[in-house]
């Protein structure tokens, strides 16, 4: 098992048995839902690239949004990001996030 970018609370990347687990990624608090979603996905992509993987190897994703009112706008960015790639299994739920200005958080499990 390998843990990368760890602090006292979490590791951004955990690799175990050729499976990659990413901690929740969030966007910039001052941005709208679409910009925050894109930032989340860009962070996911950067972390996967760092360990030799990519979005085509994503197995599952969990998306938390602060209100279902943002569901369609978030999905517009999500769908565009996965154009040409089969998307992973996904769950999406409404949740209070760590700070009220955060609108979306994405966690990912991927293959190496």
Short mmCIF file of C-alpha atoms in Angstrom, two decimals:
data_model
loop_
_atom_site.label_atom_id
_atom_site.label_comp_id
_atom_site.label_asym_id
_atom_site.label_seq_id
_atom_site.Cartn_x
_atom_site.Cartn_y
_atom_site.Cartn_z
CA UNK A 1 0.00 0.00 0.00
CA UNK A 2 1.16 3.51 -0.85
CA UNK A 3 -0.19 6.82 0.52
CA UNK A 4 0.68 10.14 -1.13
CA UNK A 5 0.16 13.79 -0.19
CA UNK A 6 -0.74 12.93 3.39
CA UNK A 7 -1.40 15.31 6.25
CA UNK A 8 -2.81 14.81 9.74
CA UNK A 9 -6.33 14.34 8.33
CA UNK A 10 -6.10 12.45 5.05
CA UNK A 11 -4.06 11.25 2.09
CA UNK A 12 -4.99 12.63 -1.34
CA UNK A 13 -4.03 9.34 -2.99
CA UNK A 14 -4.03 5.79 -1.62
CA UNK A 15 -2.97 2.88 -3.84
CA UNK A 16 -3.69 -0.69 -2.78
CA UNK A 17 -3.78 -3.82 -4.99
CA UNK A 18 -3.64 -1.78 -8.23
CA UNK A 19 -6.62 0.31 -7.12
CA UNK A 20 -6.35 4.08 -6.64
CA UNK A 21 -8.50 5.87 -4.09
CA UNK A 22 -8.67 9.67 -4.24
CA UNK A 23 -9.84 11.86 -1.40
CA UNK A 24 -12.61 14.36 -2.07
CA UNK A 25 -11.64 17.13 -4.48
CA UNK A 26 -13.30 20.54 -4.34
CA UNK A 27 -13.22 23.67 -6.47
CA UNK A 28 -12.53 27.30 -5.71
CA UNK A 29 -15.03 28.71 -3.23
CA UNK A 30 -15.61 31.92 -5.19
CA UNK A 31 -16.64 30.08 -8.39
CA UNK A 32 -20.06 28.91 -9.57
CA UNK A 33 -21.10 25.25 -9.74
CA UNK A 34 -19.79 24.70 -13.26
CA UNK A 35 -16.36 26.19 -12.57
CA UNK A 36 -16.12 24.30 -9.27
CA UNK A 37 -17.05 21.05 -11.02
CA UNK A 38 -14.42 21.58 -13.70
CA UNK A 39 -11.78 22.35 -11.07
CA UNK A 40 -12.70 19.15 -9.18
CA UNK A 41 -12.33 17.10 -12.34
CA UNK A 42 -9.04 18.77 -13.30
CA UNK A 43 -7.69 17.94 -9.83
CA UNK A 44 -8.85 14.34 -10.22
CA UNK A 45 -7.14 14.15 -13.60
CA UNK A 46 -3.88 15.58 -12.22
CA UNK A 47 -3.82 13.11 -9.32
CA UNK A 48 -4.57 10.15 -11.58
CA UNK A 49 -1.88 11.26 -14.04
CA UNK A 50 0.61 11.54 -11.19
CA UNK A 51 0.23 7.81 -10.49
CA UNK A 52 0.07 6.67 -14.11
CA UNK A 53 -3.69 6.44 -14.53
CA UNK A 54 -6.34 8.53 -16.26
CA UNK A 55 -10.08 9.17 -16.38
CA UNK A 56 -10.68 6.20 -18.69
CA UNK A 57 -9.62 3.96 -15.79
CA UNK A 58 -12.04 5.46 -13.27
CA UNK A 59 -14.12 2.69 -11.72
CA UNK A 60 -16.50 4.77 -9.63
CA UNK A 61 -17.12 8.33 -8.53
CA UNK A 62 -19.20 9.88 -5.81
CA UNK A 63 -20.37 13.44 -6.39
CA UNK A 64 -21.70 15.51 -3.51
CA UNK A 65 -23.49 18.74 -4.37
CA UNK A 66 -24.76 21.30 -1.87
CA UNK A 67 -28.17 21.49 -3.54
CA UNK A 68 -29.92 19.43 -6.20
CA UNK A 69 -30.78 22.75 -7.84
CA UNK A 70 -27.22 22.53 -9.27
CA UNK A 71 -27.60 18.97 -10.60
CA UNK A 72 -28.16 19.88 -14.26
CA UNK A 73 -25.42 22.52 -14.36
CA UNK A 74 -22.93 20.12 -12.73
CA UNK A 75 -23.88 17.37 -15.19
CA UNK A 76 -23.24 19.65 -18.18
CA UNK A 77 -19.58 19.91 -17.13
CA UNK A 78 -19.38 16.23 -16.11
CA UNK A 79 -20.79 15.00 -19.43
CA UNK A 80 -18.47 17.20 -21.49
CA UNK A 81 -15.43 16.05 -19.47
CA UNK A 82 -16.23 12.42 -20.27
CA UNK A 83 -16.86 12.95 -24.01
CA UNK A 84 -15.18 10.09 -25.87
CA UNK A 85 -14.59 8.10 -22.65
CA UNK A 86 -16.94 5.65 -20.97
CA UNK A 87 -17.80 7.19 -17.61
CA UNK A 88 -17.42 5.30 -14.32
CA UNK A 89 -20.19 4.06 -12.09
CA UNK A 90 -21.43 7.13 -10.24
CA UNK A 91 -23.52 8.19 -7.30
CA UNK A 92 -24.62 11.76 -6.70
CA UNK A 93 -26.17 13.11 -3.54
CA UNK A 94 -27.01 16.35 -1.82
CA UNK A 95 -24.93 17.17 1.23
CA UNK A 96 -23.73 20.02 3.38
CA UNK A 97 -20.06 20.31 2.43
CA UNK A 98 -17.13 21.37 4.64
CA UNK A 99 -17.71 25.08 3.95
CA UNK A 100 -20.97 26.69 2.78
CA UNK A 101 -19.33 28.29 -0.28
CA UNK A 102 -18.28 24.87 -1.62
CA UNK A 103 -20.89 23.61 -4.07
CA UNK A 104 -19.47 20.24 -5.18
CA UNK A 105 -17.02 17.56 -4.06
CA UNK A 106 -15.90 14.52 -6.06
CA UNK A 107 -14.29 11.31 -4.77
CA UNK A 108 -12.91 8.69 -7.14
CA UNK A 109 -11.79 5.07 -7.24
CA UNK A 110 -9.72 4.11 -10.28
CA UNK A 111 -7.55 1.31 -11.63
CA UNK A 112 -3.79 1.80 -12.05
#
